[in-house]
CSV table of C-alpha atoms in Angstrom, one decimal:
chain,number,residue,atom,x,y,z
A,23,MET,CA,58.5,124.0,111.8
A,24,ARG,CA,58.2,120.3,110.9
A,25,ILE,CA,58.7,119.4,114.5
A,26,GLY,CA,56.0,121.9,115.5
A,27,ARG,CA,53.5,120.5,113.1
A,28,LEU,CA,54.2,116.9,114.3
A,29,GLY,CA,53.7,118.2,117.9
A,30,LEU,CA,50.4,119.8,117.0
A,31,GLY,CA,49.3,116.7,115.2
A,32,ALA,CA,50.1,114.5,118.1
A,33,LEU,CA,48.3,116.9,120.5
A,34,ALA,CA,45.2,116.8,118.3
A,35,LEU,CA,45.3,113.0,118.1
A,36,SER,CA,45.8,112.8,121.9
A,37,LEU,CA,42.8,115.1,122.5
A,38,ALA,CA,40.6,113.2,120.1
A,39,THR,CA,41.6,109.9,121.8
A,40,ALA,CA,40.9,111.3,125.2
A,41,ALA,CA,37.4,112.5,124.1
A,42,TRP,CA,36.5,109.1,122.6
A,43,PRO,CA,35.3,107.3,125.7
A,44,ALA,CA,32.8,110.1,126.4
A,45,TRP,CA,30.6,109.0,123.5
A,46,SER,CA,31.7,105.4,122.8
A,47,GLN,CA,29.4,102.5,124.0
A,48,THR,CA,30.1,99.4,125.9
A,49,LYS,CA,28.3,96.5,124.3
A,50,ILE,CA,27.0,93.7,126.6
A,51,ASP,CA,25.1,90.5,126.1
A,52,PHE,CA,21.9,89.9,128.0
A,53,PHE,CA,20.3,86.4,128.1
A,54,PHE,CA,16.7,86.0,129.2
A,55,PRO,CA,14.2,83.2,129.4
A,56,VAL,CA,10.4,83.1,129.0
A,57,PRO,CA,9.2,80.2,131.3
A,58,VAL,CA,5.4,80.8,131.2
A,59,GLU,CA,2.8,81.7,128.6
A,60,GLY,CA,2.3,85.1,127.1
A,61,LYS,CA,4.1,87.7,125.0
A,62,LEU,CA,7.0,88.1,127.4
A,63,ALA,CA,9.8,87.8,124.9
A,64,ARG,CA,8.4,90.6,122.7
A,65,GLU,CA,7.9,92.8,125.8
A,66,MET,CA,11.4,92.2,127.0
A,67,THR,CA,12.8,93.1,123.6
A,68,ARG,CA,10.9,96.3,123.7
A,69,LEU,CA,12.3,97.1,127.2
A,70,VAL,CA,15.8,96.6,126.0
A,71,LYS,CA,15.3,98.8,123.0
A,72,LEU,CA,13.8,101.5,125.3
A,73,TYR,CA,16.9,101.3,127.5
A,74,ASN,CA,19.3,101.5,124.6
A,75,GLU,CA,17.5,104.5,123.3
A,76,SER,CA,17.5,106.2,126.7
A,77,GLN,CA,21.3,106.6,127.0
A,78,LYS,CA,24.5,106.3,125.0
A,79,GLU,CA,26.9,104.6,127.3
A,80,VAL,CA,25.7,101.0,127.1
A,81,GLU,CA,24.3,98.9,124.2
A,82,VAL,CA,22.5,95.8,125.3
A,83,VAL,CA,22.2,92.9,122.9
A,84,ALA,CA,19.3,90.8,124.1
A,85,SER,CA,19.0,87.1,123.4
A,86,TYR,CA,15.9,85.0,124.2
A,87,THR,CA,17.3,81.7,125.6
A,88,GLY,CA,14.2,79.5,126.2
A,89,SER,CA,13.3,78.0,129.5
A,90,TYR,CA,15.0,78.6,132.8
A,91,ASP,CA,17.0,75.3,132.5
A,92,ASP,CA,18.0,76.1,128.9
A,93,THR,CA,19.1,79.6,129.9
A,94,LYS,CA,21.4,78.2,132.5
A,95,LEU,CA,23.0,75.7,130.1
A,96,LYS,CA,23.4,78.4,127.3
A,97,ALA,CA,24.9,81.0,129.7
A,98,GLN,CA,27.4,78.4,131.1
A,99,ALA,CA,28.3,77.2,127.6
A,100,ALA,CA,28.9,80.8,126.4
A,101,ALA,CA,31.1,81.5,129.5
A,102,LYS,CA,33.1,78.3,128.9
A,103,ALA,CA,33.7,79.4,125.3
A,104,GLY,CA,35.2,82.6,126.6
A,105,LYS,CA,32.2,84.8,125.8
A,106,PRO,CA,30.3,85.2,129.1
A,107,PRO,CA,27.0,87.1,129.0
A,108,SER,CA,27.3,90.2,131.1
A,109,VAL,CA,23.7,89.9,132.6
A,110,VAL,CA,21.4,86.9,132.7
A,111,LEU,CA,17.8,86.8,133.9
A,112,MET,CA,18.3,83.5,135.7
A,113,SER,CA,16.0,81.3,137.7
A,114,ALA,CA,16.2,82.6,141.2
A,115,ASN,CA,17.0,79.2,142.7
A,116,PHE,CA,20.1,78.6,140.6
A,117,ASN,CA,22.3,81.1,142.5
A,118,VAL,CA,23.7,78.6,145.0
A,119,ASP,CA,24.7,76.2,142.3
A,120,LEU,CA,26.1,78.9,140.1
A,121,LYS,CA,28.1,80.4,142.9
A,122,LEU,CA,29.5,77.1,143.9
A,123,SER,CA,30.6,76.4,140.3
A,124,GLY,CA,32.2,79.9,140.0
A,125,ASP,CA,29.9,81.0,137.1
A,126,ILE,CA,28.5,84.1,138.7
A,127,ILE,CA,30.0,87.0,140.6
A,128,SER,CA,29.2,88.7,143.9
A,129,LEU,CA,27.4,92.0,143.4
A,130,GLU,CA,28.9,93.4,146.7
A,131,PRO,CA,31.7,95.3,144.8
A,132,MET,CA,29.0,97.1,142.8
A,133,LEU,CA,27.1,98.0,146.0
A,134,LYS,CA,30.3,99.3,147.5
A,135,ALA,CA,31.0,101.4,144.4
A,136,ASP,CA,27.5,102.9,144.8
A,137,GLU,CA,28.3,103.6,148.5
A,138,THR,CA,25.4,101.5,149.7
A,139,THR,CA,25.0,98.2,151.6
A,140,ARG,CA,23.2,95.0,150.8
A,141,GLU,CA,20.7,95.7,153.6
A,142,ASP,CA,19.9,99.2,152.2
A,143,PHE,CA,19.7,97.9,148.6
A,144,LEU,CA,17.3,95.1,149.5
A,145,LYS,CA,15.1,97.0,152.0
A,146,ASP,CA,12.6,97.9,149.2
A,147,PHE,CA,12.4,94.3,148.0
A,148,TRP,CA,9.8,92.0,149.7
A,149,PRO,CA,11.5,90.1,152.6
A,150,ALA,CA,10.5,86.8,151.2
A,151,LEU,CA,12.8,87.4,148.2
A,152,HIS,CA,16.0,88.1,150.2
A,153,ALA,CA,17.0,84.4,150.8
A,154,ASN,CA,17.2,83.5,147.1
A,155,ALA,CA,19.0,86.8,146.2
A,156,THR,CA,21.9,86.1,148.6
A,157,VAL,CA,24.4,83.3,149.0
A,158,ASP,CA,26.6,83.0,152.1
A,159,GLY,CA,25.7,86.5,153.2
A,160,GLU,CA,26.5,88.2,149.9
A,161,LEU,CA,24.3,89.6,147.1
A,162,TYR,CA,24.4,87.5,144.0
A,163,GLY,CA,21.1,88.2,142.3
A,164,VAL,CA,18.7,91.2,142.0
A,165,PRO,CA,15.0,90.1,142.0
A,166,PHE,CA,13.3,91.0,138.7
A,167,HIS,CA,10.1,89.0,138.5
A,168,ASN,CA,8.7,86.7,141.1
A,169,SER,CA,5.7,84.4,141.6
A,170,THR,CA,4.0,82.0,143.8
A,171,PRO,CA,1.7,79.2,142.8
A,172,LEU,CA,-2.0,80.1,142.8
A,173,LEU,CA,-5.2,78.1,142.6
A,174,TYR,CA,-7.2,79.2,139.6
A,175,TYR,CA,-10.8,78.1,139.4
A,176,ASN,CA,-13.8,78.4,137.1
A,177,VAL,CA,-16.6,80.4,138.7
A,178,GLU,CA,-19.4,79.0,136.5
A,179,HIS,CA,-18.3,75.5,137.3
A,180,PHE,CA,-18.4,76.2,141.0
A,181,LYS,CA,-22.0,77.6,140.8
A,182,GLU,CA,-23.1,74.7,138.7
A,183,ALA,CA,-21.7,72.2,141.2
A,184,GLY,CA,-23.4,74.0,144.1
A,185,LEU,CA,-20.1,75.5,145.4
A,186,ASP,CA,-19.7,79.1,146.5
A,187,PRO,CA,-17.1,80.8,144.3
A,188,ALA,CA,-16.6,83.3,147.0
A,189,LYS,CA,-15.3,80.5,149.3
A,190,PRO,CA,-12.7,78.5,147.4
A,191,PRO,CA,-11.2,75.4,149.0
A,192,ARG,CA,-8.7,76.3,151.8
A,193,THR,CA,-7.5,72.9,152.7
A,194,TRP,CA,-6.6,69.7,150.9
A,195,ALA,CA,-9.7,68.0,152.2
A,196,GLU,CA,-11.9,70.8,151.0
A,197,MET,CA,-10.2,70.7,147.6
A,198,VAL,CA,-10.8,67.0,147.2
A,199,ASP,CA,-14.5,67.5,148.1
A,200,ALA,CA,-14.8,70.3,145.6
A,201,ALA,CA,-12.9,68.4,142.9
A,202,LYS,CA,-15.3,65.5,143.3
A,203,LYS,CA,-18.3,67.7,142.8
A,204,LEU,CA,-16.7,69.5,139.8
A,205,THR,CA,-15.5,66.3,138.0
A,206,LYS,CA,-18.1,65.6,135.3
A,207,GLY,CA,-17.7,63.5,132.1
A,208,ASP,CA,-14.5,64.5,130.4
A,209,ARG,CA,-14.1,67.5,132.8
A,210,SER,CA,-11.5,67.1,135.5
A,211,GLY,CA,-12.0,68.7,138.9
A,212,PHE,CA,-8.3,69.5,139.2
A,213,MET,CA,-5.1,69.6,137.2
A,214,MET,CA,-1.5,70.7,137.7
A,215,PRO,CA,1.5,70.9,135.5
A,216,ALA,CA,3.9,67.9,135.7
A,217,GLY,CA,6.7,68.9,133.3
A,218,TYR,CA,10.2,69.6,134.5
A,219,ASP,CA,10.8,72.6,136.7
A,220,TYR,CA,7.1,73.3,137.2
A,221,LEU,CA,6.5,69.9,138.9
A,222,GLY,CA,9.4,70.3,141.4
A,223,TRP,CA,8.1,73.8,142.3
A,224,LEU,CA,4.6,72.6,143.0
A,225,MET,CA,5.8,69.5,144.9
A,226,GLU,CA,7.8,72.0,147.1
A,227,ALA,CA,4.5,73.9,147.6
A,228,LEU,CA,2.6,70.8,148.6
A,229,SER,CA,5.4,69.5,150.9
A,230,MET,CA,5.7,72.9,152.7
A,231,SER,CA,1.9,73.2,153.0
A,232,ASN,CA,2.0,69.8,154.6
A,233,GLY,CA,4.2,71.2,157.3
A,234,GLY,CA,7.7,70.2,156.1
A,235,ARG,CA,10.9,71.5,154.7
A,236,TYR,CA,11.8,70.7,151.1
A,237,PHE,CA,15.5,71.3,151.5
A,238,ASN,CA,18.1,72.8,153.9
A,239,GLU,CA,17.9,76.5,153.2
A,240,ASP,CA,21.4,77.0,154.8
A,241,TYR,CA,23.3,74.2,153.2
A,242,GLY,CA,23.5,73.2,149.5
A,243,GLY,CA,23.8,69.4,150.1
A,244,GLU,CA,20.7,68.3,151.8
A,245,VAL,CA,17.1,67.6,150.7
A,246,TYR,CA,14.1,66.0,152.5
A,247,TYR,CA,12.4,64.0,149.8
A,248,ASP,CA,11.8,60.9,152.0
A,249,GLN,CA,10.3,62.8,155.0
A,250,PRO,CA,6.7,62.4,156.0
A,251,SER,CA,5.8,65.9,154.7
A,252,MET,CA,6.9,65.0,151.1
A,253,LEU,CA,5.5,61.5,151.4
A,254,GLY,CA,2.1,63.0,152.3
A,255,ALA,CA,2.3,65.4,149.4
A,256,ALA,CA,3.1,62.5,147.0
A,257,ARG,CA,0.3,60.4,148.4
A,258,PHE,CA,-2.0,63.4,148.0
A,259,VAL,CA,-1.2,63.6,144.2
A,260,GLU,CA,-1.5,59.8,143.9
A,261,ASP,CA,-4.9,59.9,145.5
A,262,LEU,CA,-6.2,62.7,143.3
A,263,ILE,CA,-5.5,60.6,140.3
A,264,PHE,CA,-6.1,57.0,141.3
A,265,LYS,CA,-8.4,57.1,144.3
A,266,HIS,CA,-10.6,60.2,143.9
A,267,LYS,CA,-10.2,60.2,140.1
A,268,VAL,CA,-10.5,64.0,139.9
A,269,MET,CA,-7.2,64.5,138.0
A,270,PRO,CA,-6.1,62.9,134.8
A,271,GLN,CA,-3.4,60.2,134.9
A,272,GLY,CA,-0.1,61.0,133.2
A,273,VAL,CA,2.2,64.0,132.7
A,274,THR,CA,0.6,67.2,131.5
A,275,GLU,CA,2.7,70.2,130.6
A,276,ALA,CA,1.8,73.7,131.7
A,277,GLY,CA,0.4,74.6,128.3
A,278,GLY,CA,-1.9,71.6,128.4
A,279,VAL,CA,-3.2,72.5,131.8
A,280,SER,CA,-4.0,76.1,130.8
A,281,THR,CA,-5.6,75.0,127.6
A,282,ALA,CA,-7.8,72.6,129.5
A,283,PHE,CA,-8.8,75.4,131.9
A,284,PHE,CA,-9.7,77.7,129.0
A,285,ALA,CA,-11.7,74.9,127.3
A,286,GLY,CA,-13.7,74.1,130.4
A,287,LYS,CA,-12.0,70.7,130.7
A,288,ALA,CA,-10.5,71.5,134.1
A,289,SER,CA,-12.3,73.3,136.9
A,290,MET,CA,-9.4,74.0,139.2
A,291,VAL,CA,-5.7,74.3,138.3
A,292,LEU,CA,-2.5,75.1,140.1
A,293,LEU,CA,-0.4,77.6,138.0
A,294,SER,CA,2.1,80.4,138.5
A,295,THR,CA,1.2,84.0,139.2
A,296,GLY,CA,3.3,84.5,136.1
A,297,SER,CA,0.4,83.0,134.0
A,298,LEU,CA,-2.1,85.5,135.4
A,299,SER,CA,-2.0,88.0,132.5
A,300,PHE,CA,-2.2,85.2,129.9
A,301,ILE,CA,-5.2,83.7,131.7
A,302,ARG,CA,-6.8,87.1,132.1
A,303,GLU,CA,-6.6,87.7,128.4
A,304,SER,CA,-7.5,84.2,127.2
A,305,MET,CA,-10.2,83.0,129.6
A,306,LYS,CA,-13.6,83.5,128.1
A,307,THR,CA,-15.6,82.6,131.2
A,308,PRO,CA,-15.4,84.1,134.8
A,309,TYR,CA,-12.5,82.8,136.9
A,310,ASP,CA,-11.0,83.7,140.2
A,311,VAL,CA,-7.8,82.9,142.1
A,312,ALA,CA,-7.0,81.8,145.7
A,313,PHE,CA,-4.3,80.6,148.0
A,314,VAL,CA,-2.7,77.2,147.4
A,315,PRO,CA,-4.8,74.9,149.7
A,316,LYS,CA,-3.0,73.7,152.8
A,317,ASN,CA,-3.0,70.5,154.9
A,318,VAL,CA,-1.0,71.7,157.9
A,319,ARG,CA,-0.2,75.4,157.2
A,320,ASN,CA,-0.3,78.1,154.5
A,321,ALA,CA,3.1,78.0,152.7
A,322,VAL,CA,4.3,78.5,149.2
A,323,PRO,CA,7.7,78.7,147.5
A,324,ILE,CA,8.9,81.8,145.8
A,325,GLY,CA,9.4,81.4,142.1
A,326,GLY,CA,10.6,83.6,139.3
A,327,ALA,CA,14.0,85.0,138.2
A,328,SER,CA,16.8,87.3,139.3
A,329,LEU,CA,19.4,89.3,137.4
A,330,VAL,CA,22.9,87.9,137.8
A,331,MET,CA,26.3,88.7,136.4
A,332,PHE,CA,28.6,86.1,134.9
A,333,ALA,CA,32.3,85.8,135.8
A,334,GLY,CA,35.0,86.4,133.2
A,335,GLN,CA,33.9,89.7,131.8
A,336,SER,CA,35.9,93.0,131.7
A,337,GLU,CA,35.5,95.8,134.3
A,338,ASP,CA,33.9,98.0,131.7
A,339,SER,CA,31.4,95.2,131.0
A,340,LYS,CA,30.7,94.8,134.7
A,341,LYS,CA,30.0,98.5,135.1
A,342,ALA,CA,27.7,98.5,132.0
A,343,GLY,CA,25.9,95.4,133.2
A,344,TRP,CA,25.3,96.8,136.7
A,345,LYS,CA,23.9,100.0,135.2
A,346,PHE,CA,21.5,98.0,133.1
A,347,ILE,CA,20.5,95.9,136.1
A,348,LYS,CA,19.7,99.0,138.1
A,349,TRP,CA,17.5,100.3,135.3
A,350,LEU,CA,15.7,96.9,134.8
A,351,SER,CA,15.1,96.6,138.6
A,352,SER,CA,13.9,100.1,139.1
A,353,THR,CA,10.4,100.7,140.6
A,354,ASP,CA,8.9,102.0,137.4
A,355,THR,CA,10.3,99.2,135.2
A,356,LEU,CA,9.3,96.4,137.6
A,357,GLY,CA,5.8,97.9,138.0
A,358,GLY,CA,5.2,97.9,134.3
A,359,TRP,CA,6.6,94.4,133.8
A,360,SER,CA,4.3,93.2,136.6
A,361,ARG,CA,1.2,94.7,135.1
A,362,PHE,CA,2.1,93.2,131.7
A,363,THR,CA,3.0,89.7,132.8
A,364,GLY,CA,1.2,88.8,136.0
A,365,TYR,CA,4.3,88.4,138.0
A,366,PHE,CA,4.2,90.4,141.2
A,367,ALA,CA,6.7,93.3,141.4
A,368,PRO,CA,9.7,92.5,143.7
A,369,ARG,CA,9.8,96.1,144.9
A,370,LYS,CA,7.3,97.2,147.5
A,371,SER,CA,7.5,100.8,146.2
A,372,ALA,CA,6.0,99.7,142.9
A,373,TYR,CA,2.6,99.3,144.7
A,374,ASP,CA,2.7,102.9,145.9
A,375,LYS,CA,2.5,104.2,142.3
A,376,PRO,CA,-0.9,105.5,141.2
A,377,GLU,CA,-0.9,103.4,138.0
A,378,MET,CA,-0.3,100.2,140.1
A,379,LYS,CA,-3.1,101.1,142.6
A,380,GLU,CA,-5.4,101.7,139.6
A,381,PHE,CA,-4.4,98.4,138.0
A,382,ILE,CA,-5.0,96.3,141.2
A,383,ALA,CA,-8.4,98.1,141.7
A,384,LYS,CA,-9.4,96.9,138.3
A,385,ASN,CA,-7.7,93.5,138.6
A,386,PRO,CA,-8.1,92.3,142.2
A,387,ASP,CA,-6.8,88.8,141.2
A,388,ALA,CA,-3.3,90.5,141.0
A,389,LYS,CA,-3.4,91.0,144.8
A,390,VAL,CA,-3.7,87.4,145.8
A,391,ALA,CA,0.0,86.6,145.3
A,392,LEU,CA,0.9,89.6,147.5
A,393,ASP,CA,-1.5,88.3,150.2
A,394,GLN,CA,0.4,85.0,150.1
A,395,LEU,CA,3.8,86.6,150.6
A,396,PRO,CA,3.7,86.4,154.4
A,397,TYR,CA,3.6,82.6,154.0
A,398,ALA,CA,6.2,82.5,151.2
A,399,LYS,CA,9.5,80.6,151.7
A,400,PRO,CA,12.7,80.3,149.6
A,401,TRP,CA,12.8,78.4,146.4
A,402,PHE,CA,14.6,75.1,146.3
A,403,ALA,CA,18.4,75.8,145.8
A,404,THR,CA,21.2,73.2,146.2
A,405,TYR,CA,24.4,71.9,144.6
A,406,GLN,CA,23.4,70.5,141.2
A,407,THR,CA,20.0,72.1,141.5
A,408,VAL,CA,18.5,71.0,138.2
A,409,ALA,CA,19.6,67.4,138.5
A,410,VAL,CA,18.6,67.1,142.1
A,411,ARG,CA,15.2,68.6,141.3
A,412,LYS,CA,14.8,66.2,138.4
A,413,ALA,CA,15.5,63.3,140.8
A,414,LEU,CA,12.2,64.0,142.5
A,415,GLU,CA,10.4,65.0,139.3
A,416,ASP,CA,11.2,61.7,137.6
A,417,GLU,CA,9.8,59.8,140.5
A,418,ILE,CA,6.6,61.8,140.8
A,419,GLN,CA,6.1,61.5,137.0
A,420,ALA,CA,6.4,57.8,137.4
A,421,LEU,CA,3.8,57.9,140.2
A,422,MET,CA,1.5,60.0,138.0
A,423,ASN,CA,1.8,57.4,135.2
A,424,GLY,CA,0.9,54.6,137.6
A,425,LYS,CA,4.3,53.0,137.5
A,426,LYS,CA,5.3,53.6,141.1
A,427,LYS,CA,3.6,54.1,144.5
A,428,ALA,CA,4.3,57.2,146.5
A,429,ASP,CA,6.3,55.4,149.2
A,430,GLN,CA,8.8,54.0,146.8
A,431,ALA,CA,8.9,57.1,144.7
A,432,VAL,CA,10.1,59.4,147.5
A,433,LYS,CA,12.6,56.8,148.7
A,434,ASP,CA,14.1,56.5,145.2
A,435,ALA,CA,14.1,60.3,144.8
A,436,GLN,CA,16.1,60.7,148.0
A,437,LYS,CA,18.6,58.1,147.0
A,438,LYS,CA,19.2,59.7,143.6
A,439,ALA,CA,19.5,63.2,145.1
A,440,ASP,CA,22.0,62.0,147.8
A,441,GLU,CA,24.2,60.5,145.1
A,442,LEU,CA,24.1,63.7,143.1
A,443,MET,CA,25.0,65.9,146.1
A,444,ARG,CA,27.7,63.5,147.4
A,445,PRO,CA,30.6,65.4,145.9
A,446,TYR,CA,29.6,68.6,147.7
A,447,ALA,CA,28.7,66.7,150.9
A,448,GLU,CA,32.2,65.1,150.8
A,449,THR,CA,34.0,68.5,150.5
A,450,THR,CA,32.1,69.9,153.4
A,451,SER,CA,32.0,66.9,155.8
A,452,LEU,CA,34.5,66.6,158.6
A,453,LYS,CA,36.9,63.8,157.6
A,454,LEU,CA,38.5,62.4,160.8
A,455,PRO,CA,41.9,60.6,160.5
């Protein structure tokens, strides 16, 4: 009888243990940045809460981690400490560097488990986003929010200066001409952010719109800072400040640029699509948006962030993280995030939804970034991405402060970048005996 009772007790315990996984939760960490103005952190926290309440298998613990650069450093530090975040909303151009360092994992096994392919998974995402989502032919990031630079301009200032607000400047020459007419007293005709990350992105836009390539899209150890296209872009910025005097001297962060725009102290500004919602809410006078002016061709870099998964986590954590990624990157979630933030939705299907059609009908400024997409190219991505980007940004900032001329700035930027990328270049170069 005693043996029978023990047997029944063991059986009951066994059944209880077997039933436990059906209602237990896998807890995962999610790191996310907020790189532009607005109430994005609070909205992301709301989304995570909504997800947690929608199911019982996964509990997501969200942590706001600052800028794109800060998020990369914090995620790597957590991984090094043995506590890798499961999912990180990471700057889309960090994937090459993070893959080379072994920090993030390929998402191909998750696609295979879902019985799908990379091509099928990505077909609903805008083609311009595919390059930054893949590394060496494998999926490493799922696009979540994306942007391009836009030219924002004050409609009343245009009318006052005798300019047609329905015909914003399309070329560098037209922009200089308009900026001269718009500059008045303490009002600048043009401004652009010059802080870290933003400045590199905008210089990529200017270099590409000047007909060049900013970096080798197929190789992580090559940039083109000292080429004529970048030299022309640097001279253009230099002339806006010191020759045409339509842009203030010195380094102005993104917040200062948007504040100047709101206050009527800047008539035209280059800012991210991701600032659109903030500007729409904050601008008290009429404004409009347009393509980034070109010199040789229309061209803009993709910006924004992708969802990646860090190495070193358990299989349960991977499965939970992938489930969360698929929810965050669903058509409905991306559409809602786009309408809230100003970023364009990475999925084409988001724009087939009635609520998105209604939103764009009411806010036609949200369509300009989509119209620019046929001219969009990959975002700068190399070995040691941040340091290599800063090599250029430091030199352009020196130029904007009047400490260097454009010709010397791009030469020094190239030299610094080459030194930073040398370890990677040496591992990939053919060493003959």
